[in-house]
CSV table of N, CA and C in Angstrom, one decimal:
chain,number,residue,atom,x,y,z
A,1,MET,N,0.8,-1.2,0.0
A,1,MET,CA,0.0,0.0,0.0
A,1,MET,C,0.9,1.2,0.0
A,2,THR,N,0.3,2.3,-0.5
A,2,THR,CA,1.1,3.6,-0.5
A,2,THR,C,1.1,4.2,0.9
A,3,SER,N,1.9,5.1,1.1
A,3,SER,CA,2.0,5.8,2.4
A,3,SER,C,0.7,6.6,2.7
A,4,ASN,N,0.4,6.6,4.0
A,4,ASN,CA,-0.8,7.3,4.4
A,4,ASN,C,-0.5,8.8,4.7
A,5,ARG,N,0.8,9.1,4.7
A,5,ARG,CA,1.2,10.4,5.1
A,5,ARG,C,0.6,11.6,4.3
A,6,PRO,N,0.6,11.5,3.0
A,6,PRO,CA,0.0,12.6,2.3
A,6,PRO,C,-1.5,12.8,2.5
A,7,TYR,N,-2.2,11.7,2.7
A,7,TYR,CA,-3.6,11.7,3.0
A,7,TYR,C,-3.9,12.4,4.4
A,8,LEU,N,-3.1,11.9,5.4
A,8,LEU,CA,-3.3,12.5,6.7
A,8,LEU,C,-2.9,14.0,6.7
A,9,LEU,N,-1.9,14.3,6.0
A,9,LEU,CA,-1.4,15.7,5.9
A,9,LEU,C,-2.5,16.6,5.3
A,10,ARG,N,-3.1,16.2,4.2
A,10,ARG,CA,-4.2,16.9,3.6
A,10,ARG,C,-5.4,17.0,4.6
A,11,ALA,N,-5.7,15.9,5.2
A,11,ALA,CA,-6.9,15.9,6.1
A,11,ALA,C,-6.7,16.9,7.3
A,12,PHE,N,-5.5,16.8,7.9
A,12,PHE,CA,-5.2,17.7,9.0
A,12,PHE,C,-5.2,19.2,8.6
A,13,TYR,N,-4.6,19.4,7.4
A,13,TYR,CA,-4.6,20.8,6.8
A,13,TYR,C,-6.0,21.3,6.7
A,14,GLU,N,-6.9,20.6,6.0
A,14,GLU,CA,-8.3,21.0,5.8
A,14,GLU,C,-9.0,21.2,7.2
A,15,TRP,N,-8.8,20.3,8.1
A,15,TRP,CA,-9.4,20.4,9.4
A,15,TRP,C,-9.0,21.6,10.1
A,16,ILE,N,-7.7,21.9,10.1
A,16,ILE,CA,-7.2,23.2,10.8
A,16,ILE,C,-7.8,24.4,10.1
A,17,VAL,N,-7.8,24.5,8.8
A,17,VAL,CA,-8.3,25.6,8.1
A,17,VAL,C,-9.8,25.8,8.3
A,18,ASP,N,-10.5,24.6,8.2
A,18,ASP,CA,-12.0,24.7,8.4
A,18,ASP,C,-12.4,25.2,9.8
A,19,ASN,N,-11.5,25.1,10.8
A,19,ASN,CA,-11.7,25.5,12.1
A,19,ASN,C,-11.1,26.9,12.4
A,20,GLN,N,-10.9,27.7,11.3
A,20,GLN,CA,-10.4,29.0,11.3
A,20,GLN,C,-9.1,29.2,12.1
A,21,CYS,N,-8.3,28.2,12.0
A,21,CYS,CA,-6.9,28.2,12.7
A,21,CYS,C,-5.9,28.3,11.6
A,22,THR,N,-4.6,28.5,12.0
A,22,THR,CA,-3.5,28.7,11.1
A,22,THR,C,-2.6,27.5,11.1
A,23,PRO,N,-2.6,26.8,10.0
A,23,PRO,CA,-1.8,25.6,9.9
A,23,PRO,C,-0.3,25.9,9.7
A,24,HIS,N,0.5,25.2,10.6
A,24,HIS,CA,1.9,25.3,10.5
A,24,HIS,C,2.5,23.9,10.3
A,25,ILE,N,3.5,23.8,9.5
A,25,ILE,CA,4.2,22.5,9.3
A,25,ILE,C,5.6,22.6,9.8
A,26,VAL,N,6.1,21.5,10.3
A,26,VAL,CA,7.5,21.4,10.7
A,26,VAL,C,8.1,20.5,9.7
A,27,VAL,N,9.2,21.0,9.1
A,27,VAL,CA,9.9,20.4,8.0
A,27,VAL,C,11.3,20.0,8.3
A,28,ASN,N,11.7,18.8,7.9
A,28,ASN,CA,13.1,18.3,7.9
A,28,ASN,C,13.8,19.0,6.8
A,29,ALA,N,14.5,20.1,7.1
A,29,ALA,CA,15.2,20.9,6.0
A,29,ALA,C,16.3,20.2,5.4
A,30,ASN,N,16.8,19.1,5.9
A,30,ASN,CA,17.9,18.3,5.4
A,30,ASN,C,17.4,17.2,4.4
A,31,TYR,N,16.1,17.0,4.3
A,31,TYR,CA,15.6,16.0,3.4
A,31,TYR,C,15.9,16.3,2.0
A,32,PRO,N,16.2,15.4,1.1
A,32,PRO,CA,16.5,15.6,-0.3
A,32,PRO,C,15.4,16.4,-1.0
A,33,HIS,N,15.8,17.4,-1.8
A,33,HIS,CA,14.9,18.2,-2.6
A,33,HIS,C,14.1,19.2,-1.9
A,34,VAL,N,14.3,19.4,-0.6
A,34,VAL,CA,13.6,20.4,0.1
A,34,VAL,C,14.1,21.8,-0.3
A,35,GLN,N,13.2,22.7,-0.6
A,35,GLN,CA,13.6,24.1,-0.9
A,35,GLN,C,12.9,25.0,0.1
A,36,VAL,N,13.6,25.5,1.1
A,36,VAL,CA,13.1,26.4,2.1
A,36,VAL,C,14.1,27.5,2.3
A,37,PRO,N,13.8,28.6,2.9
A,37,PRO,CA,14.8,29.6,3.3
A,37,PRO,C,15.7,29.1,4.3
A,38,VAL,N,16.9,28.9,3.9
A,38,VAL,CA,17.9,28.3,4.9
A,38,VAL,C,18.3,29.2,6.0
A,39,GLN,N,18.1,30.5,5.9
A,39,GLN,CA,18.4,31.4,7.0
A,39,GLN,C,17.5,31.2,8.2
A,40,PHE,N,16.4,30.5,8.0
A,40,PHE,CA,15.4,30.3,9.1
A,40,PHE,C,15.5,28.8,9.7
A,41,VAL,N,16.4,28.0,9.1
A,41,VAL,CA,16.5,26.6,9.6
A,41,VAL,C,17.2,26.6,10.9
A,42,GLN,N,16.6,25.9,11.9
A,42,GLN,CA,17.3,25.7,13.2
A,42,GLN,C,17.3,24.2,13.5
A,43,ASP,N,18.5,23.7,13.8
A,43,ASP,CA,18.6,22.3,14.2
A,43,ASP,C,18.1,21.4,13.1
A,44,GLY,N,18.2,21.8,11.8
A,44,GLY,CA,17.8,21.0,10.7
A,44,GLY,C,16.3,21.0,10.4
A,45,GLN,N,15.6,21.9,11.1
A,45,GLN,CA,14.2,22.0,10.9
A,45,GLN,C,13.7,23.4,10.7
A,46,ILE,N,12.6,23.5,10.1
A,46,ILE,CA,12.0,24.9,9.9
A,46,ILE,C,10.5,24.7,10.1
A,47,VAL,N,9.9,25.7,10.7
A,47,VAL,CA,8.4,25.8,10.8
A,47,VAL,C,7.9,26.8,9.8
A,48,LEU,N,6.9,26.3,9.0
A,48,LEU,CA,6.3,27.2,8.0
A,48,LEU,C,4.8,27.4,8.2
A,49,ASN,N,4.4,28.6,8.0
A,49,ASN,CA,3.0,29.0,8.1
A,49,ASN,C,2.5,28.7,6.7
A,50,VAL,N,1.5,27.7,6.6
A,50,VAL,CA,1.0,27.3,5.3
A,50,VAL,C,-0.5,27.7,5.2
A,51,SER,N,-0.9,28.7,5.9
A,51,SER,CA,-2.3,29.2,5.8
A,51,SER,C,-2.5,29.8,4.4
A,52,PRO,N,-3.8,29.7,4.0
A,52,PRO,CA,-4.1,30.3,2.7
A,52,PRO,C,-3.7,31.8,2.5
A,53,SER,N,-3.7,32.5,3.6
A,53,SER,CA,-3.3,33.9,3.5
A,53,SER,C,-1.8,34.1,3.4
A,54,ALA,N,-1.0,33.1,3.8
A,54,ALA,CA,0.5,33.3,3.8
A,54,ALA,C,1.1,32.6,2.7
A,55,ALA,N,0.5,31.5,2.2
A,55,ALA,CA,1.1,30.7,1.1
A,55,ALA,C,0.4,30.9,-0.2
A,56,ASN,N,1.0,31.6,-1.1
A,56,ASN,CA,0.4,31.9,-2.4
A,56,ASN,C,0.6,30.7,-3.3
A,57,ASN,N,-0.4,30.4,-4.2
A,57,ASN,CA,-0.3,29.3,-5.1
A,57,ASN,C,0.0,28.0,-4.4
A,58,PHE,N,-0.7,27.8,-3.3
A,58,PHE,CA,-0.4,26.6,-2.5
A,58,PHE,C,-0.9,25.4,-3.2
A,59,SER,N,-0.1,24.3,-3.3
A,59,SER,CA,-0.5,23.1,-3.9
A,59,SER,C,0.1,21.9,-3.1
A,60,MET,N,-0.8,20.9,-2.9
A,60,MET,CA,-0.4,19.7,-2.1
A,60,MET,C,-0.9,18.5,-2.8
A,61,ASP,N,0.0,17.5,-3.2
A,61,ASP,CA,-0.5,16.3,-3.7
A,61,ASP,C,0.2,15.1,-3.0
A,62,ASN,N,0.2,14.0,-3.5
A,62,ASN,CA,0.8,12.8,-2.8
A,62,ASN,C,2.3,12.8,-2.7
A,63,ASP,N,2.9,13.7,-3.5
A,63,ASP,CA,4.4,13.7,-3.5
A,63,ASP,C,5.0,14.9,-2.7
A,64,ALA,N,4.4,16.1,-2.8
A,64,ALA,CA,5.0,17.2,-2.3
A,64,ALA,C,3.9,18.3,-2.1
A,65,LEU,N,4.4,19.4,-1.3
A,65,LEU,CA,3.6,20.6,-1.3
A,65,LEU,C,4.5,21.7,-1.7
A,66,SER,N,3.9,22.7,-2.4
A,66,SER,CA,4.7,23.8,-2.8
A,66,SER,C,3.8,25.1,-2.7
A,67,PHE,N,4.5,26.2,-2.6
A,67,PHE,CA,3.9,27.5,-2.6
A,67,PHE,C,4.9,28.6,-2.7
A,68,SER,N,4.5,29.8,-2.9
A,68,SER,CA,5.4,30.9,-2.9
A,68,SER,C,5.0,31.8,-1.7
A,69,ALA,N,6.0,32.4,-1.0
A,69,ALA,CA,5.8,33.2,0.1
A,69,ALA,C,6.9,34.2,0.3
A,70,ARG,N,6.7,35.2,1.1
A,70,ARG,CA,7.8,36.2,1.4
A,70,ARG,C,8.4,35.8,2.8
A,71,PHE,N,9.8,35.9,2.8
A,71,PHE,CA,10.5,35.7,4.0
A,71,PHE,C,11.4,36.9,4.1
A,72,SER,N,11.2,37.6,5.2
A,72,SER,CA,12.0,38.9,5.4
A,72,SER,C,11.8,39.8,4.2
A,73,GLY,N,10.7,39.8,3.6
A,73,GLY,CA,10.4,40.7,2.4
A,73,GLY,C,10.8,40.1,1.1
A,74,GLN,N,11.6,39.0,1.1
A,74,GLN,CA,12.1,38.4,-0.1
A,74,GLN,C,11.1,37.3,-0.6
A,75,PRO,N,10.7,37.3,-1.9
A,75,PRO,CA,9.8,36.3,-2.4
A,75,PRO,C,10.6,35.0,-2.6
A,76,MET,N,10.0,33.9,-2.3
A,76,MET,CA,10.7,32.6,-2.5
A,76,MET,C,9.7,31.5,-2.8
A,77,GLN,N,10.1,30.6,-3.7
A,77,GLN,CA,9.3,29.4,-4.0
A,77,GLN,C,9.7,28.3,-3.0
A,78,VAL,N,8.8,27.7,-2.3
A,78,VAL,CA,9.0,26.7,-1.3
A,78,VAL,C,8.5,25.3,-1.9
A,79,TYR,N,9.4,24.3,-1.7
A,79,TYR,CA,9.0,23.0,-2.2
A,79,TYR,C,9.4,22.0,-1.1
A,80,VAL,N,8.4,21.2,-0.7
A,80,VAL,CA,8.6,20.3,0.4
A,80,VAL,C,8.1,18.9,0.1
A,81,PRO,N,8.9,17.9,-0.1
A,81,PRO,CA,8.4,16.5,-0.3
A,81,PRO,C,7.6,16.1,0.9
A,82,VAL,N,6.5,15.4,0.7
A,82,VAL,CA,5.6,15.0,1.8
A,82,VAL,C,6.4,14.3,2.9
A,83,GLU,N,7.3,13.5,2.5
A,83,GLU,CA,8.1,12.7,3.5
A,83,GLU,C,9.0,13.6,4.4
A,84,ALA,N,9.2,14.8,4.0
A,84,ALA,CA,10.0,15.8,4.8
A,84,ALA,C,9.1,16.5,5.9
A,85,VAL,N,7.8,16.3,5.8
A,85,VAL,CA,7.0,17.0,6.8
A,85,VAL,C,7.0,16.1,8.0
A,86,LEU,N,7.4,16.7,9.1
A,86,LEU,CA,7.5,16.0,10.4
A,86,LEU,C,6.2,16.2,11.3
A,87,ALA,N,5.5,17.3,11.1
A,87,ALA,CA,4.3,17.6,11.9
A,87,ALA,C,3.5,18.7,11.2
A,88,ILE,N,2.2,18.7,11.5
A,88,ILE,CA,1.3,19.8,11.2
A,88,ILE,C,0.5,20.1,12.4
A,89,TYR,N,0.3,21.4,12.7
A,89,TYR,CA,-0.5,21.7,13.9
A,89,TYR,C,-1.1,23.1,13.7
A,90,ALA,N,-2.1,23.4,14.5
A,90,ALA,CA,-2.7,24.7,14.5
A,90,ALA,C,-1.9,25.7,15.4
A,91,ARG,N,-1.5,26.8,14.9
A,91,ARG,CA,-0.7,27.8,15.8
A,91,ARG,C,-1.5,28.2,17.0
A,92,GLU,N,-2.8,28.3,16.9
A,92,GLU,CA,-3.6,28.8,18.0
A,92,GLU,C,-3.7,27.9,19.2
A,93,ASN,N,-3.7,26.6,19.0
A,93,ASN,CA,-4.0,25.7,20.1
A,93,ASN,C,-3.0,24.4,20.1
A,94,GLY,N,-2.2,24.3,19.1
A,94,GLY,CA,-1.3,23.2,19.0
A,94,GLY,C,-1.9,21.9,18.6
A,95,GLU,N,-3.1,21.9,18.2
A,95,GLU,CA,-3.8,20.6,17.8
A,95,GLU,C,-3.2,20.2,16.4
A,96,GLY,N,-2.9,19.0,16.3
A,96,GLY,CA,-2.4,18.5,15.0
A,96,GLY,C,-1.8,17.1,15.2
A,97,THR,N,-0.8,16.8,14.4
A,97,THR,CA,-0.2,15.4,14.5
A,97,THR,C,1.3,15.5,14.2
A,98,ILE,N,2.0,14.5,14.7
A,98,ILE,CA,3.4,14.4,14.4
A,98,ILE,C,3.7,13.2,13.6
A,99,PHE,N,4.5,13.3,12.6
A,99,PHE,CA,4.9,12.1,11.8
A,99,PHE,C,6.3,11.8,12.2
A,100,SER,N,6.6,10.5,12.4
A,100,SER,CA,8.0,10.2,12.8
A,100,SER,C,8.9,10.2,11.5
A,101,GLU,N,10.1,10.6,11.7
A,101,GLU,CA,11.1,10.6,10.6
A,101,GLU,C,11.3,9.1,10.1
A,102,ALA,N,11.3,8.2,11.0
A,102,ALA,CA,11.7,6.8,10.7
A,102,ALA,C,10.5,6.1,10.1
A,103,SER,N,9.3,6.6,10.1
A,103,SER,CA,8.2,5.8,9.6
A,103,SER,C,8.3,5.5,8.1
A,104,ILE,N,8.9,6.3,7.3
A,104,ILE,CA,9.0,6.0,5.9
A,104,ILE,C,10.0,4.8,5.7
A,105,GLU,N,11.1,4.9,6.4
A,105,GLU,CA,12.1,3.8,6.4
A,105,GLU,C,11.5,2.5,6.9
A,106,GLU,N,10.8,2.6,8.0
A,106,GLU,CA,10.1,1.4,8.6
A,106,GLU,C,9.1,0.8,7.6
A,107,GLU,N,8.4,1.7,7.0
A,107,GLU,CA,7.3,1.3,6.0
A,107,GLU,C,7.9,0.5,4.9
A,108,TYR,N,9.1,0.9,4.4
A,108,TYR,CA,9.7,0.2,3.3
A,108,TYR,C,10.2,-1.2,3.8
A,109,GLU,N,10.8,-1.2,5.0
A,109,GLU,CA,11.3,-2.4,5.6
A,109,GLU,C,10.1,-3.4,5.8
A,110,GLU,N,9.0,-2.9,6.4
A,110,GLU,CA,7.9,-3.7,6.6
A,110,GLU,C,7.3,-4.3,5.3
A,111,GLN,N,7.3,-3.5,4.2
A,111,GLN,CA,6.8,-4.0,3.0
A,111,GLN,C,7.7,-5.1,2.5
A,112,ALA,N,9.0,-5.0,2.7
A,112,ALA,CA,10.0,-6.0,2.2
A,112,ALA,C,9.7,-7.3,3.0
A,113,TYR,N,9.5,-7.1,4.3
A,113,TYR,CA,9.2,-8.3,5.2
A,113,TYR,C,7.9,-8.9,4.8
A,114,ASP,N,6.9,-8.1,4.6
A,114,ASP,CA,5.5,-8.5,4.2
A,114,ASP,C,5.6,-9.3,2.9
A,115,SER,N,6.4,-8.8,1.9
A,115,SER,CA,6.5,-9.5,0.7
A,115,SER,C,7.1,-10.9,0.9
A,116,ALA,N,8.2,-10.9,1.7
A,116,ALA,CA,8.8,-12.2,2.0
A,116,ALA,C,7.8,-13.2,2.7
A,117,ASP,N,7.0,-12.6,3.6
A,117,ASP,CA,6.0,-13.5,4.3
A,117,ASP,C,5.0,-14.0,3.3
A,118,ASP,N,4.6,-13.1,2.4
A,118,ASP,CA,3.6,-13.5,1.4
A,118,ASP,C,4.1,-14.6,0.5
A,119,VAL,N,5.4,-14.5,0.1
A,119,VAL,CA,6.0,-15.6,-0.7
A,119,VAL,C,6.0,-16.9,0.1
A,120,GLU,N,6.4,-16.9,1.4
A,120,GLU,CA,6.4,-18.1,2.2
A,120,GLU,C,5.0,-18.6,2.4
A,121,GLN,N,4.0,-17.7,2.6
A,121,GLN,CA,2.6,-18.1,2.8
A,121,GLN,C,2.1,-18.8,1.5
A,122,GLU,N,2.4,-18.2,0.3
A,122,GLU,CA,2.0,-18.8,-0.9
A,122,GLU,C,2.6,-20.2,-1.1
A,123,VAL,N,3.9,-20.4,-0.7
A,123,VAL,CA,4.5,-21.7,-0.8
A,123,VAL,C,3.8,-22.7,0.2
A,124,GLU,N,3.5,-22.2,1.4
A,124,GLU,CA,2.8,-23.1,2.3
A,124,GLU,C,1.4,-23.5,1.8
A,125,ILE,N,0.7,-22.5,1.3
A,125,ILE,CA,-0.7,-22.8,0.8
A,125,ILE,C,-0.6,-23.8,-0.4
A,126,GLN,N,0.4,-23.6,-1.3
A,126,GLN,CA,0.5,-24.5,-2.4
A,126,GLN,C,0.8,-25.9,-1.9
A,127,SER,N,1.7,-26.0,-1.0
A,127,SER,CA,2.1,-27.3,-0.5
A,127,SER,C,0.9,-28.0,0.2
A,128,GLU,N,0.1,-27.2,0.9
A,128,GLU,CA,-1.1,-27.7,1.6
A,128,GLU,C,-2.1,-28.2,0.6
A,129,ASP,N,-2.2,-27.5,-0.5
A,129,ASP,CA,-3.2,-27.9,-1.6
A,129,ASP,C,-2.8,-29.2,-2.3
A,130,THR,N,-1.5,-29.5,-2.3
A,130,THR,CA,-1.0,-30.7,-3.1
A,130,THR,C,-1.0,-31.9,-2.2
A,131,GLU,N,-1.0,-31.7,-0.9
A,131,GLU,CA,-1.0,-32.9,0.0
A,131,GLU,C,-2.4,-33.5,0.1
A,132,GLU,N,-2.4,-34.8,0.2
A,132,GLU,CA,-3.7,-35.5,0.3
A,132,GLU,C,-4.1,-35.5,1.8
A,133,LYS,N,-5.3,-35.1,2.0
A,133,LYS,CA,-5.8,-35.1,3.4
A,133,LYS,C,-7.1,-35.9,3.5
A,134,PRO,N,-7.3,-36.5,4.6
A,134,PRO,CA,-8.6,-37.2,4.8
A,134,PRO,C,-9.6,-36.1,4.9
A,135,SER,N,-10.8,-36.4,4.4
A,135,SER,CA,-11.9,-35.4,4.3
A,135,SER,C,-12.2,-35.0,5.8
A,136,GLY,N,-12.6,-33.7,5.9
A,136,GLY,CA,-12.9,-33.1,7.2
A,136,GLY,C,-11.7,-32.7,8.0
A,137,THR,N,-10.5,-32.9,7.5
A,137,THR,CA,-9.3,-32.5,8.3
A,137,THR,C,-8.6,-31.4,7.6
A,138,ASP,N,-9.2,-30.7,6.6
A,138,ASP,CA,-8.5,-29.7,5.8
A,138,ASP,C,-8.2,-28.5,6.8
A,139,LYS,N,-6.9,-28.1,6.8
A,139,LYS,CA,-6.6,-26.9,7.6
A,139,LYS,C,-7.0,-25.7,6.8
A,140,PRO,N,-7.5,-24.7,7.5
A,140,PRO,CA,-7.9,-23.5,6.8
A,140,PRO,C,-6.6,-22.8,6.3
A,141,LYS,N,-6.8,-22.2,5.1
A,141,LYS,CA,-5.6,-21.4,4.5
A,141,LYS,C,-5.4,-20.1,5.3
A,142,LYS,N,-4.2,-19.7,5.4
A,142,LYS,CA,-3.9,-18.5,6.1
A,142,LYS,C,-4.5,-17.3,5.3
A,143,GLY,N,-5.1,-16.4,6.0
A,143,GLY,CA,-5.7,-15.2,5.4
A,143,GLY,C,-4.7,-14.1,5.4
A,144,ALA,N,-5.3,-12.9,4.9
A,144,ALA,CA,-4.5,-11.7,4.9
A,144,ALA,C,-4.2,-11.3,6.4
A,145,HIS,N,-3.1,-10.6,6.5
A,145,HIS,CA,-2.8,-10.1,7.9
A,145,HIS,C,-2.7,-8.6,7.9
A,146,LEU,N,-2.9,-8.1,9.1
A,146,LEU,CA,-2.8,-6.6,9.2
A,146,LEU,C,-1.5,-6.3,9.9
A,147,ARG,N,-1.1,-5.0,9.6
A,147,ARG,CA,0.1,-4.6,10.2
A,147,ARG,C,-0.2,-3.2,10.8
A,148,VAL,N,0.5,-2.9,11.9
A,148,VAL,CA,0.3,-1.6,12.6
A,148,VAL,C,1.1,-0.5,11.9
A,149,ILE,N,0.4,0.6,11.6
A,149,ILE,CA,1.1,1.7,11.0
A,149,ILE,C,1.2,2.8,12.1
A,150,LYS,N,2.4,3.2,12.4
A,150,LYS,CA,2.6,4.2,13.4
A,150,LYS,C,2.3,5.6,13.0
């Protein structure tokens, strides 16, 4: 399955704006392809106001968000891959969510493990199907499994 991060990011953004609050995102400024004003980066992170009034030509899809804004009076185009977003919250009350930096790496690792499990499961099912069994003693085939997404 694809990452749920862009969907959650869009949902929280809309929820914050719909409640007349100001959405802010925390960005990992060291993530590849991030384009943010480096003079405001602290400890490898930057907080950006992405409210409709502050972010011109705001666009967010499954890969990235982008907009133009002024920083110390200087116009700049901002580009942030979705995976670089660490958190989104409302400035007024702090409501929002935090995304862990490791979740993307863990997701890829889990997908690799899940694929290996699926291959083993298919082999087990195939071997079960070819074995002769007395009637009424068929073992149920293993079904799909769920995994926890952090």
